[in-house]
mmCIF file of C-alpha atoms in Angstrom:
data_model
loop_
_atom_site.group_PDB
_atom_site.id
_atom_site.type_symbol
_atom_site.label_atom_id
_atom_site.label_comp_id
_atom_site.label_asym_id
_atom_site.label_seq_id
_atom_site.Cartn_x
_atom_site.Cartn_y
_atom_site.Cartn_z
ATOM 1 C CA UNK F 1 -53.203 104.015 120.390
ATOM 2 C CA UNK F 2 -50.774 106.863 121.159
ATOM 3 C CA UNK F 3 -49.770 105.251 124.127
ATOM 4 C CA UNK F 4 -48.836 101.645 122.556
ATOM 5 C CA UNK F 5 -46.740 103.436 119.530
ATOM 6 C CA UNK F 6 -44.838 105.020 121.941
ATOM 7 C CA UNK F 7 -44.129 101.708 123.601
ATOM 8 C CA UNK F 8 -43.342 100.560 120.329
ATOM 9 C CA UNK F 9 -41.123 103.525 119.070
ATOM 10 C CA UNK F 10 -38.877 104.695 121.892
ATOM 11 C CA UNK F 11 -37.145 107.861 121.579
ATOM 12 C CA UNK F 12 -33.590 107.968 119.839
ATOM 13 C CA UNK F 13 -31.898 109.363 122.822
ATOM 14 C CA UNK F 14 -32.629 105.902 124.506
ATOM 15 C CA UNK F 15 -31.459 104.348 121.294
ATOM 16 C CA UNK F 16 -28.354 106.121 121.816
ATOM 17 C CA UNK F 17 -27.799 105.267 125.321
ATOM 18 C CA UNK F 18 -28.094 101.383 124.310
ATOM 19 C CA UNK F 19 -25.875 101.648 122.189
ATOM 20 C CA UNK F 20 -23.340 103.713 124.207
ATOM 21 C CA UNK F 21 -24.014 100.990 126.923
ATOM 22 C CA UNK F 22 -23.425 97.739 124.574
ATOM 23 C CA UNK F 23 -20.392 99.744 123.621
ATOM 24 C CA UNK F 24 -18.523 100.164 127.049
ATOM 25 C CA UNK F 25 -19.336 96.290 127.359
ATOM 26 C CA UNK F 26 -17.882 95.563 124.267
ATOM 27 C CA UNK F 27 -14.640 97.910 125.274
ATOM 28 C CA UNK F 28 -14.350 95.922 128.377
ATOM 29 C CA UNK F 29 -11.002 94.133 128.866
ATOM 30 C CA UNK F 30 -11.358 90.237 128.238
ATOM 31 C CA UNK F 31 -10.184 88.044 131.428
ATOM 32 C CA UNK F 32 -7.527 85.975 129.928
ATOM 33 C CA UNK F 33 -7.031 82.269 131.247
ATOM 34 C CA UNK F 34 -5.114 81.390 134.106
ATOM 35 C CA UNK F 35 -1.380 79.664 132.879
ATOM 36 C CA UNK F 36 -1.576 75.959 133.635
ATOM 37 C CA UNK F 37 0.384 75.287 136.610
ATOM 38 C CA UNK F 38 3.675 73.727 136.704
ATOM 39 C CA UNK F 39 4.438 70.394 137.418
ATOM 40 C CA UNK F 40 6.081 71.751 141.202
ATOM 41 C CA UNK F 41 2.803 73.574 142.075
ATOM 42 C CA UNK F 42 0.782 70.400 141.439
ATOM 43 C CA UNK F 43 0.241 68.385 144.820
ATOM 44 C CA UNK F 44 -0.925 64.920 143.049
ATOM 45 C CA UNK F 45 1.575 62.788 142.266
ATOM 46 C CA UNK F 46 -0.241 61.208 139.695
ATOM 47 C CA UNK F 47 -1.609 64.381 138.083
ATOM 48 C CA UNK F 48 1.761 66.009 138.287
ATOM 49 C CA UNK F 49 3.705 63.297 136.978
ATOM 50 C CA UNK F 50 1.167 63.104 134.305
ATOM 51 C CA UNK F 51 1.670 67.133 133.539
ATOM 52 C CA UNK F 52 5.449 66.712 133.349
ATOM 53 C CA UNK F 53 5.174 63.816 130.710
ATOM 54 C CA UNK F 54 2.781 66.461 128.674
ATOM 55 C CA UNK F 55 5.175 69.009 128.877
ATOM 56 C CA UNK F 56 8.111 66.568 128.179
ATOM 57 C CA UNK F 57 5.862 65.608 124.843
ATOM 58 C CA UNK F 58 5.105 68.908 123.418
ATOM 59 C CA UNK F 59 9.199 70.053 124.155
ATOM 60 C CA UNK F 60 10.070 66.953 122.069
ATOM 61 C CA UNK F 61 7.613 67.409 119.340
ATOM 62 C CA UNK F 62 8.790 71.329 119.085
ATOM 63 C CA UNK F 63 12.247 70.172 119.231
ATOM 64 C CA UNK F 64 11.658 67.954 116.087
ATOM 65 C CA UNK F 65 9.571 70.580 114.047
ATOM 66 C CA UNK F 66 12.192 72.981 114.445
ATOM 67 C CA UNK F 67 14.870 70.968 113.293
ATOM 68 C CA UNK F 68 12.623 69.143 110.552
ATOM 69 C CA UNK F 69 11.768 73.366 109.394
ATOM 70 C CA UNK F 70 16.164 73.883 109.465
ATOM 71 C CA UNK F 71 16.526 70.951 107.184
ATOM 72 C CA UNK F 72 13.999 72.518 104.870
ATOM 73 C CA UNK F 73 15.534 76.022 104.893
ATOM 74 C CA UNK F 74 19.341 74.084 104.406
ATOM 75 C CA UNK F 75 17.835 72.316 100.898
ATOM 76 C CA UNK F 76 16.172 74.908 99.465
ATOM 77 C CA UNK F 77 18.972 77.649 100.277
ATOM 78 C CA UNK F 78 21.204 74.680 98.236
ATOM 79 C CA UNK F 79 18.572 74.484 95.771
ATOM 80 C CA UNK F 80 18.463 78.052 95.069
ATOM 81 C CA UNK F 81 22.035 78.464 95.350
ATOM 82 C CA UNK F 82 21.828 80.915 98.640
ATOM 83 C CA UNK F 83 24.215 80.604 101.285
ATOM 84 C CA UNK F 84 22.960 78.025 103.506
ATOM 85 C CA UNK F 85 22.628 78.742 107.396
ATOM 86 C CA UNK F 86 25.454 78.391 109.817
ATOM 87 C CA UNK F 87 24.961 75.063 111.967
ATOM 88 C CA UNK F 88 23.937 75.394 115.130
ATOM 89 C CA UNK F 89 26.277 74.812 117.904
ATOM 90 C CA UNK F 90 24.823 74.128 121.429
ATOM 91 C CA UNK F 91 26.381 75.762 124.526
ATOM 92 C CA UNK F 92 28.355 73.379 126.384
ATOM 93 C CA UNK F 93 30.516 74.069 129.752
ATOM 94 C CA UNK F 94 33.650 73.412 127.686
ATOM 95 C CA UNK F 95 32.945 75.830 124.536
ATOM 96 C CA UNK F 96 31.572 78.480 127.428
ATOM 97 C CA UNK F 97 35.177 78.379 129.100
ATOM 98 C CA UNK F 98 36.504 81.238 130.953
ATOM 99 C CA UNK F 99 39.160 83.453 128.957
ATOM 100 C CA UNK F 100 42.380 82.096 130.022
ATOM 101 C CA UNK F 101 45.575 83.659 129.078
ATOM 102 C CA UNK F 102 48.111 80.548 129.291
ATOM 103 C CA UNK F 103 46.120 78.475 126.859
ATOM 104 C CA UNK F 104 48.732 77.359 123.992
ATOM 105 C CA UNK F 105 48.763 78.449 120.875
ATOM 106 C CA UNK F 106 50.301 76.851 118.140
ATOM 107 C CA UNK F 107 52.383 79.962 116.796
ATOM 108 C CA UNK F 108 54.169 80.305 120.407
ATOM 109 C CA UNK F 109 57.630 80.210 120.273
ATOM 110 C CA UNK F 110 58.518 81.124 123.728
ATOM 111 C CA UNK F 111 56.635 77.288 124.330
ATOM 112 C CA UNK F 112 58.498 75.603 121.883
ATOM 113 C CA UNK F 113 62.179 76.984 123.468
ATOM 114 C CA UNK F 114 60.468 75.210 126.677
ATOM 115 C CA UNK F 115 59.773 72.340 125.654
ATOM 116 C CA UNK F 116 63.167 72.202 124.154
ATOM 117 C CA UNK F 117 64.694 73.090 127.892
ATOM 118 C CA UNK F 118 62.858 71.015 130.333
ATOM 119 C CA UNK F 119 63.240 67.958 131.978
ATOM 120 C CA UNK F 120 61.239 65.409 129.933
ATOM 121 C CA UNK F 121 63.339 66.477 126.569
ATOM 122 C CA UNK F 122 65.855 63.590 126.681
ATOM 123 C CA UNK F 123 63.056 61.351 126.808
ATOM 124 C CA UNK F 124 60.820 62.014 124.351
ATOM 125 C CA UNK F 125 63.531 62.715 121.985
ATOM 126 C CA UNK F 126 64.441 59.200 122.544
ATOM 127 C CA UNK F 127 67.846 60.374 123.346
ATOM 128 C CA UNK F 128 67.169 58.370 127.109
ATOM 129 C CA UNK F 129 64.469 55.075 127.354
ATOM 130 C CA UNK F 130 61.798 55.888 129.538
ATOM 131 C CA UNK F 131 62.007 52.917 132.384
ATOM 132 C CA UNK F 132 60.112 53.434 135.164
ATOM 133 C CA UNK F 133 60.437 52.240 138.653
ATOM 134 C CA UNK F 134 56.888 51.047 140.031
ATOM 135 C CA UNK F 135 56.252 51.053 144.299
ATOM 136 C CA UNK F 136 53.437 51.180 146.928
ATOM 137 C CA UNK F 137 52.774 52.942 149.806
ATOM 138 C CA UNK F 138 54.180 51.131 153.417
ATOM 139 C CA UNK F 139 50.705 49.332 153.956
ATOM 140 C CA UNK F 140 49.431 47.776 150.669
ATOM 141 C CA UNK F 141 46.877 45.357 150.317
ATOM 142 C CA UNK F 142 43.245 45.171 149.033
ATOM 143 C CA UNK F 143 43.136 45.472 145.285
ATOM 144 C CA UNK F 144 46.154 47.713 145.281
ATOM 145 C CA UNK F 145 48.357 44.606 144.134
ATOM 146 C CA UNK F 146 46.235 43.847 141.258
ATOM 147 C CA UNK F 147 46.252 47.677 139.950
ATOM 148 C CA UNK F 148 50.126 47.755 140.141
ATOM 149 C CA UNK F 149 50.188 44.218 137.962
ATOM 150 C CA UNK F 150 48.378 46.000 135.487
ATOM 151 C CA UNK F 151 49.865 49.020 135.247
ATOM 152 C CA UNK F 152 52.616 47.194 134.360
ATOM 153 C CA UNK F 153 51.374 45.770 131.673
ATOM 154 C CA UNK F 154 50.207 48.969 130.446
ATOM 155 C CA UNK F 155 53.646 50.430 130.646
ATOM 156 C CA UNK F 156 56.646 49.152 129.236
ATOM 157 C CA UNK F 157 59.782 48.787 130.980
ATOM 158 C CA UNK F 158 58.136 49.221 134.324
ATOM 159 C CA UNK F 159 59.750 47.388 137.418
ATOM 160 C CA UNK F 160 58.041 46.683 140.310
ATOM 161 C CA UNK F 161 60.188 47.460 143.729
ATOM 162 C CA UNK F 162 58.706 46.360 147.148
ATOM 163 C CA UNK F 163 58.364 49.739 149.388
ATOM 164 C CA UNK F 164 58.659 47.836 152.907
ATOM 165 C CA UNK F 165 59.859 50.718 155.464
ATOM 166 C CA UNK F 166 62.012 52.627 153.229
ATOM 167 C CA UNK F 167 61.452 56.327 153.368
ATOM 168 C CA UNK F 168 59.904 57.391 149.729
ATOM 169 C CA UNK F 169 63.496 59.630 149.393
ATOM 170 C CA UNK F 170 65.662 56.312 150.083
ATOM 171 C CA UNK F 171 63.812 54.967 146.749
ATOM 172 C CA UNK F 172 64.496 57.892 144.752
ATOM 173 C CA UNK F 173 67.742 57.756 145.597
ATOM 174 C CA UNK F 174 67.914 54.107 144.814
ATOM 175 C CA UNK F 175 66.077 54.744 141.388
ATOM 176 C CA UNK F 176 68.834 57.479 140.523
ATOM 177 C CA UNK F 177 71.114 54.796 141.008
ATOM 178 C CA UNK F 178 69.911 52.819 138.416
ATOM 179 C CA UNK F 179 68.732 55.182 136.078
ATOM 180 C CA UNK F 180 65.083 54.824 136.147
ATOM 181 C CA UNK F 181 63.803 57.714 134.514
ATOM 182 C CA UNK F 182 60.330 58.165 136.566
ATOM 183 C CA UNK F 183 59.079 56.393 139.943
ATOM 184 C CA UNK F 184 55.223 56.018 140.196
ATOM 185 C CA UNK F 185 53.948 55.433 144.203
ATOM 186 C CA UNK F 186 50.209 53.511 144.289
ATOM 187 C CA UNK F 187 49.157 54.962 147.449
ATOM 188 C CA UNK F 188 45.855 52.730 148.693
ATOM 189 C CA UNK F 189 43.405 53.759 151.746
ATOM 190 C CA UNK F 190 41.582 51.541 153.512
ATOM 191 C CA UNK F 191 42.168 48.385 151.069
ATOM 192 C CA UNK F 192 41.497 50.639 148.002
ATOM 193 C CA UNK F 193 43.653 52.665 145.696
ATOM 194 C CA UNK F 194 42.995 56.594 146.049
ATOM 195 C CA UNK F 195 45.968 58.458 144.958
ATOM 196 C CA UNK F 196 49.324 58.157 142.489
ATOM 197 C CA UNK F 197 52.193 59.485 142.785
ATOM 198 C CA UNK F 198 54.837 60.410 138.998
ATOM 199 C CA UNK F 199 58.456 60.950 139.830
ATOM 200 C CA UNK F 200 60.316 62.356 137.422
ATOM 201 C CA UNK F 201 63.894 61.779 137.267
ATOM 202 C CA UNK F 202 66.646 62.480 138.389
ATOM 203 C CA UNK F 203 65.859 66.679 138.409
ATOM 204 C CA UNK F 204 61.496 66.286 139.309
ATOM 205 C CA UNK F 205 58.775 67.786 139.197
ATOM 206 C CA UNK F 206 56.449 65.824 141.167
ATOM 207 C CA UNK F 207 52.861 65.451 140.294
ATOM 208 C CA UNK F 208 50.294 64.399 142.961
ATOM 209 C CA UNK F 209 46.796 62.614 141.482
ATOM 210 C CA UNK F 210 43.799 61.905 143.163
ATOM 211 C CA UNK F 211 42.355 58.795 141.558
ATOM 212 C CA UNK F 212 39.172 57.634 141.909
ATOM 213 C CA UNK F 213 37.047 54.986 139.952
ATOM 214 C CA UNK F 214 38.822 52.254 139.642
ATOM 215 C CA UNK F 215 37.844 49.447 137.261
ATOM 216 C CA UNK F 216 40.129 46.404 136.971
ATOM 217 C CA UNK F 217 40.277 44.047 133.696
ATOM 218 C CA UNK F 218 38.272 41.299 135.329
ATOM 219 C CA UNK F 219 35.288 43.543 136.203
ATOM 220 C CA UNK F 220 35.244 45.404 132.486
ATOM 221 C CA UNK F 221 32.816 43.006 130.194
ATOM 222 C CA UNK F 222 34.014 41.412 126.961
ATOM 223 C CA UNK F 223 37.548 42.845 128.216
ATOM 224 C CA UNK F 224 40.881 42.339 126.022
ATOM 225 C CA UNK F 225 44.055 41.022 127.292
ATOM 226 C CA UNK F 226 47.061 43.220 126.106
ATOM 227 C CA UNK F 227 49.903 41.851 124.089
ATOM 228 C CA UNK F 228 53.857 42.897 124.769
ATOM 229 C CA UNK F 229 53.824 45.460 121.757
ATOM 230 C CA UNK F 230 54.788 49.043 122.927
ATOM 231 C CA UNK F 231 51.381 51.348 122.729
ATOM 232 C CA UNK F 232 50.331 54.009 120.935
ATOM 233 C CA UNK F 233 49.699 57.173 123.246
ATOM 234 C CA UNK F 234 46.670 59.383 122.911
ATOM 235 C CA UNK F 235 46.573 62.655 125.211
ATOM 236 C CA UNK F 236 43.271 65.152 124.030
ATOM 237 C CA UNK F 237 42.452 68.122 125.473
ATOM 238 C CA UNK F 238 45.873 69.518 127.371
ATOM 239 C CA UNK F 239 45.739 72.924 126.166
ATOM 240 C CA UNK F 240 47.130 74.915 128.942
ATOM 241 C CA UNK F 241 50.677 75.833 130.075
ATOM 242 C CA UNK F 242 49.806 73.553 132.882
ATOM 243 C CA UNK F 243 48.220 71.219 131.274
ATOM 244 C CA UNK F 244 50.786 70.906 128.395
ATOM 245 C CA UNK F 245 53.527 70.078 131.213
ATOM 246 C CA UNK F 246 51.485 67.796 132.976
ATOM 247 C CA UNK F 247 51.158 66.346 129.517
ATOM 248 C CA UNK F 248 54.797 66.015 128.433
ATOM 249 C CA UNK F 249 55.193 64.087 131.817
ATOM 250 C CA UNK F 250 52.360 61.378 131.005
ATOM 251 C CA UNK F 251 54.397 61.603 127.633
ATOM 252 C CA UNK F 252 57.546 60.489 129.175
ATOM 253 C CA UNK F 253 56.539 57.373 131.059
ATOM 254 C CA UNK F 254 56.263 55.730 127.390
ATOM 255 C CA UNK F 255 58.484 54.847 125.128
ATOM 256 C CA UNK F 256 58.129 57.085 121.687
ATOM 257 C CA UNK F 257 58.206 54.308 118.991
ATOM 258 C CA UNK F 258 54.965 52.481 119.186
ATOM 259 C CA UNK F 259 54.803 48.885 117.502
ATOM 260 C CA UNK F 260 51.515 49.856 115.459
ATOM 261 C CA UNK F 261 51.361 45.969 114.782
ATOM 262 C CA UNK F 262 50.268 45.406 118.303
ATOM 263 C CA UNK F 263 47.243 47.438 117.502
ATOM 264 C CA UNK F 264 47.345 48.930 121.321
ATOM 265 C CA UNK F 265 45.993 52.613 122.304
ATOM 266 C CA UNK F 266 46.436 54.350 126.122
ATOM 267 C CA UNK F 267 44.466 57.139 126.257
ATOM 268 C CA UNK F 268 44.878 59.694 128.690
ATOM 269 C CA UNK F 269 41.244 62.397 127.913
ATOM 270 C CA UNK F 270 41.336 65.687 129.898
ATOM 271 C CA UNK F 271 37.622 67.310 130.309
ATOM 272 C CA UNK F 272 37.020 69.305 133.038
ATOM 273 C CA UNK F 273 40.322 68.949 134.616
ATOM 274 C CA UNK F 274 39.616 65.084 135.300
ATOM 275 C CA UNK F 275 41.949 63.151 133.469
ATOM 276 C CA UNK F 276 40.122 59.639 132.060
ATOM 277 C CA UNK F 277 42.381 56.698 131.441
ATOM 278 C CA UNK F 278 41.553 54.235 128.751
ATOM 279 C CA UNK F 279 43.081 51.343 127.576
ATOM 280 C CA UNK F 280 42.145 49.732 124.015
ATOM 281 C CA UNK F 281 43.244 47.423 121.278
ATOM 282 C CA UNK F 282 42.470 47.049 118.088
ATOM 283 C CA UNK F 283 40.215 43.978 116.636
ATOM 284 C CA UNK F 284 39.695 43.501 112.782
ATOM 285 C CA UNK F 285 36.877 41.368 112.062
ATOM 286 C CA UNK F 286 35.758 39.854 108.683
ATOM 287 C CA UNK F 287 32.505 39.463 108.136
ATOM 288 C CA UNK F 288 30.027 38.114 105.257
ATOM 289 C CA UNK F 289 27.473 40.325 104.322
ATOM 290 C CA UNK F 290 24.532 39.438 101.443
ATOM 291 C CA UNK F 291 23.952 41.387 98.724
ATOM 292 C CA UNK F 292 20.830 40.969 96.601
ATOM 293 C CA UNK F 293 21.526 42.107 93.178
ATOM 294 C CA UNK F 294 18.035 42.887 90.945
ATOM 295 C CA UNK F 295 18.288 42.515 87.301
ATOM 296 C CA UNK F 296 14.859 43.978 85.484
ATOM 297 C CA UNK F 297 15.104 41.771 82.374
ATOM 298 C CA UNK F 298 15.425 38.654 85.260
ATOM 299 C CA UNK F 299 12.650 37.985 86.914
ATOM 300 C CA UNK F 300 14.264 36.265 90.130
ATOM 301 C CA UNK F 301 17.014 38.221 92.162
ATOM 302 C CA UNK F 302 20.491 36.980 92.955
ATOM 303 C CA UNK F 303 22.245 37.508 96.104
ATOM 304 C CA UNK F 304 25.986 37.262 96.073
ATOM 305 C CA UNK F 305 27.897 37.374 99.215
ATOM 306 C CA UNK F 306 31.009 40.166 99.820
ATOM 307 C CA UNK F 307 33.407 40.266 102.597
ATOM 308 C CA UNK F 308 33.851 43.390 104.377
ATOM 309 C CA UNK F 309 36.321 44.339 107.164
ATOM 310 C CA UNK F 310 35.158 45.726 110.559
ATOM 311 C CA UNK F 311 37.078 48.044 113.057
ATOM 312 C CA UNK F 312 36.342 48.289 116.700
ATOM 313 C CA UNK F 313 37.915 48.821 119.815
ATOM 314 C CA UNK F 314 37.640 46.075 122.664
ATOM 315 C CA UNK F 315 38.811 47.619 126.014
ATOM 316 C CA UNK F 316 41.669 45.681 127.785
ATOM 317 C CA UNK F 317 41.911 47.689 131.488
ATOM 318 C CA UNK F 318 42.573 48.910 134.042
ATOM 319 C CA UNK F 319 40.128 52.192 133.712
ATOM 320 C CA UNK F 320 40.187 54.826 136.485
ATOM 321 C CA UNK F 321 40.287 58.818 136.516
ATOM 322 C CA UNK F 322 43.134 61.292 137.846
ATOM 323 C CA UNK F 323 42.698 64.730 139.432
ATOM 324 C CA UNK F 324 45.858 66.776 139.523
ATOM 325 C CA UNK F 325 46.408 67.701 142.899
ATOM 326 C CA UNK F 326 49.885 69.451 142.782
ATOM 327 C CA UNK F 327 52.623 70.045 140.759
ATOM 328 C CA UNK F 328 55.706 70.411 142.899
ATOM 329 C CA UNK F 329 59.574 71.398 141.901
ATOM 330 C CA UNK F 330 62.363 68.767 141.986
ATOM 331 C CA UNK F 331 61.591 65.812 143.631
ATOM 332 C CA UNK F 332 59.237 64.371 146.325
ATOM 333 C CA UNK F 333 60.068 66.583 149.506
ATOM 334 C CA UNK F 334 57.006 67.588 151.851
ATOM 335 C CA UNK F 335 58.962 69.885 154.120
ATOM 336 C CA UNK F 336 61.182 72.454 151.887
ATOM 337 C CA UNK F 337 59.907 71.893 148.393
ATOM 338 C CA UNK F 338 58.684 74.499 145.915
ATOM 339 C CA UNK F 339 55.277 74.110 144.300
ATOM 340 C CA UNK F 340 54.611 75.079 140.750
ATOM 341 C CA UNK F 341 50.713 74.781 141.335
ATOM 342 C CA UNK F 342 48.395 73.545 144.072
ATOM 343 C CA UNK F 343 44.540 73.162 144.182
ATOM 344 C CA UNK F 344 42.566 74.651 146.421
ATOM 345 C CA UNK F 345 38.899 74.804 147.067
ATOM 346 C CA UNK F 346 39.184 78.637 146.751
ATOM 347 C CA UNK F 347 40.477 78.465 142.648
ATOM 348 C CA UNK F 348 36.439 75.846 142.800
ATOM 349 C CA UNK F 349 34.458 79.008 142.560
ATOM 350 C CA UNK F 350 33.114 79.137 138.746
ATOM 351 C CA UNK F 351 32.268 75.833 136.729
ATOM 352 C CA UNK F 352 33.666 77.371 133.280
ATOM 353 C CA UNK F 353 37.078 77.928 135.105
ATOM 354 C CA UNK F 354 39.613 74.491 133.945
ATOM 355 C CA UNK F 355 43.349 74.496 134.425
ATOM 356 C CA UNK F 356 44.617 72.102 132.527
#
């Protein structure tokens, strides 16, 4: 009997030792779970491509419960008359600029006096009318003929002089003549326009584009054809001492009393020192709309019908996009001119660094 009630009663030190032990496993550090693995590591298309639409969901669904929880915080701040939360603002390339120190400000004199002094003045003071002389390179063809036809129906008082073997000096000279006040040179490799050329006269400078992505009218959809009415100019975004020259010179190929009746709009958009040209009218539409009126003593509804006027824009071509090149004193001269500014892929090395 002794022997089976110490079986059944052990002692207390091996109570404590139990306990010690079922301690120390309790105190043992939990293995946590492996991360999932990211859609790169994962071998399987199938299963990968399924992992990256999971992922895709839940950013999505995070996205829209944290703006659905800022919208909630926004009313009730306005409900209990706190100060609501500053707006968001994401971080874009062109808000995350580098610091530049010739960016224009609009309290600068010493840029006014400029402006007041240089060589587009007499122009867009309407003192001169800008008429501008339009030419090709010596070997044009491919669909360098059709740009130039409608350039010149974008510009007004644009003349179109065949290059043949004159030297590009011999037709400044003959523009001086007869007071054109810019030449513009389509330059077109291998059957397709790739650079342009602004003269300004008779004293320069000389700006060199690249262009590149050329759309004529025929190949925009639902395109516009452009009346005779002179055009209202748009230029956004030309906020530099560069740019703000380079500016005044697009400025002064158009005349500065737009016929608003024409409903016409050029638009020349810098963003990221690529300069987009658009060209717009324009188009008031009347339309019927149906508006069902419900009376509570009436049982039945009536609908009456209003007429409401609709704005758009309907694009009218060409479309294509400029890179300035260089910016060169006085007129065209390769071999003893003076340069205000010239790219180079060394000025290419940050993607927050514009010029214009």
């Amino acid at each position: 009997m002794a022997r089976e009630d110490r079986k059944r009663k052990p002692d207390n030190d091996d109570a404590d030792d139990d306990g010690e032990r079922r301690g120390r496993r309790d105190k043992r550090p939990k293995e946590e779970k492996p991360a999932p693995p990211l859609p790169s590591e994962i071998k399987n298309k199938e299963k990968r491509s399924e992992v990256y639409a999971k992922l895709k969901r839940e950013k999505k669904a995070q996205k829209r419960r944290l703006g659905r929880e800022r919208v909630q915080a926004a009313q009730r701040a306005a409900e209990l008359g706190e100060q609501v939360p500053e707006k968001q603002v994401p971080r874009t390339i062109e808000n995350t600029r580098e610091p530049d120190e010739t960016v224009c400000r609009p309290d600068d004199q010493e840029l006014f006096a400029g402006n007041d002094a240089d060589e587009f003045n007499a122009v867009l003071k309407q003192v001169v009318t800008p008429k501008v002389l339009i030419t090709t390179c010596r070997f044009n063809s491919g669909r360098g003929p059709a740009f130039i036809k409608e350039l010149m129906q974008v510009i007004p008082n644009a003349q179109y002089v065949n290059r043949g073997t004159y030297d590009l000096k011999k037709i400044v000279e003959y523009a001086n003549n007869r007071e054109f006040t810019s030449v513009m040179v389509v330059h077109t490799n291998r059957r397709e326009p790739d650079a342009l050329l602004i003269i300004n006269l008779p004293e320069g400078p000389t700006a060199h584009f690249k262009l590149s992505k050329l759309v004529l009218r025929k190949d925009i959809k639902n395109h516009g054809n452009p009346t005779s009415h002179k055009p209202e100019l748009v230029l956004n975004n030309f906020t530099t001492r560069l740019g703000h020259r380079v500016g005044r010179m697009i400025q002064s190929l158009f005349p500065q009393d737009p016929n608003f009746r024409g409903r016409r709009v050029v638009t020349f958009h810098n963003q990221r020192d690529y300069i987009f040209f658009r060209h717009h009218r324009y188009v008031f539409e009347e339309k019927e709309k149906k508006v069902v009126s419900k009376d509570k003593k009436a049982k039945a509804s009536e609908s009456k019908t209003e007429k409401h006027v609709n704005c758009r824009l309907q694009e009218c071509g060409p479309r294509f996009t400029l890179k300035l090149i260089t910016l060169q004193h006085g007129t065209f001269d390769t071999k003893s001119g003076e340069y205000e500014w010239v790219h180079k892929p060394d000025l290419d090395t940050s993607r927050r660094r514009f010029f214009l």
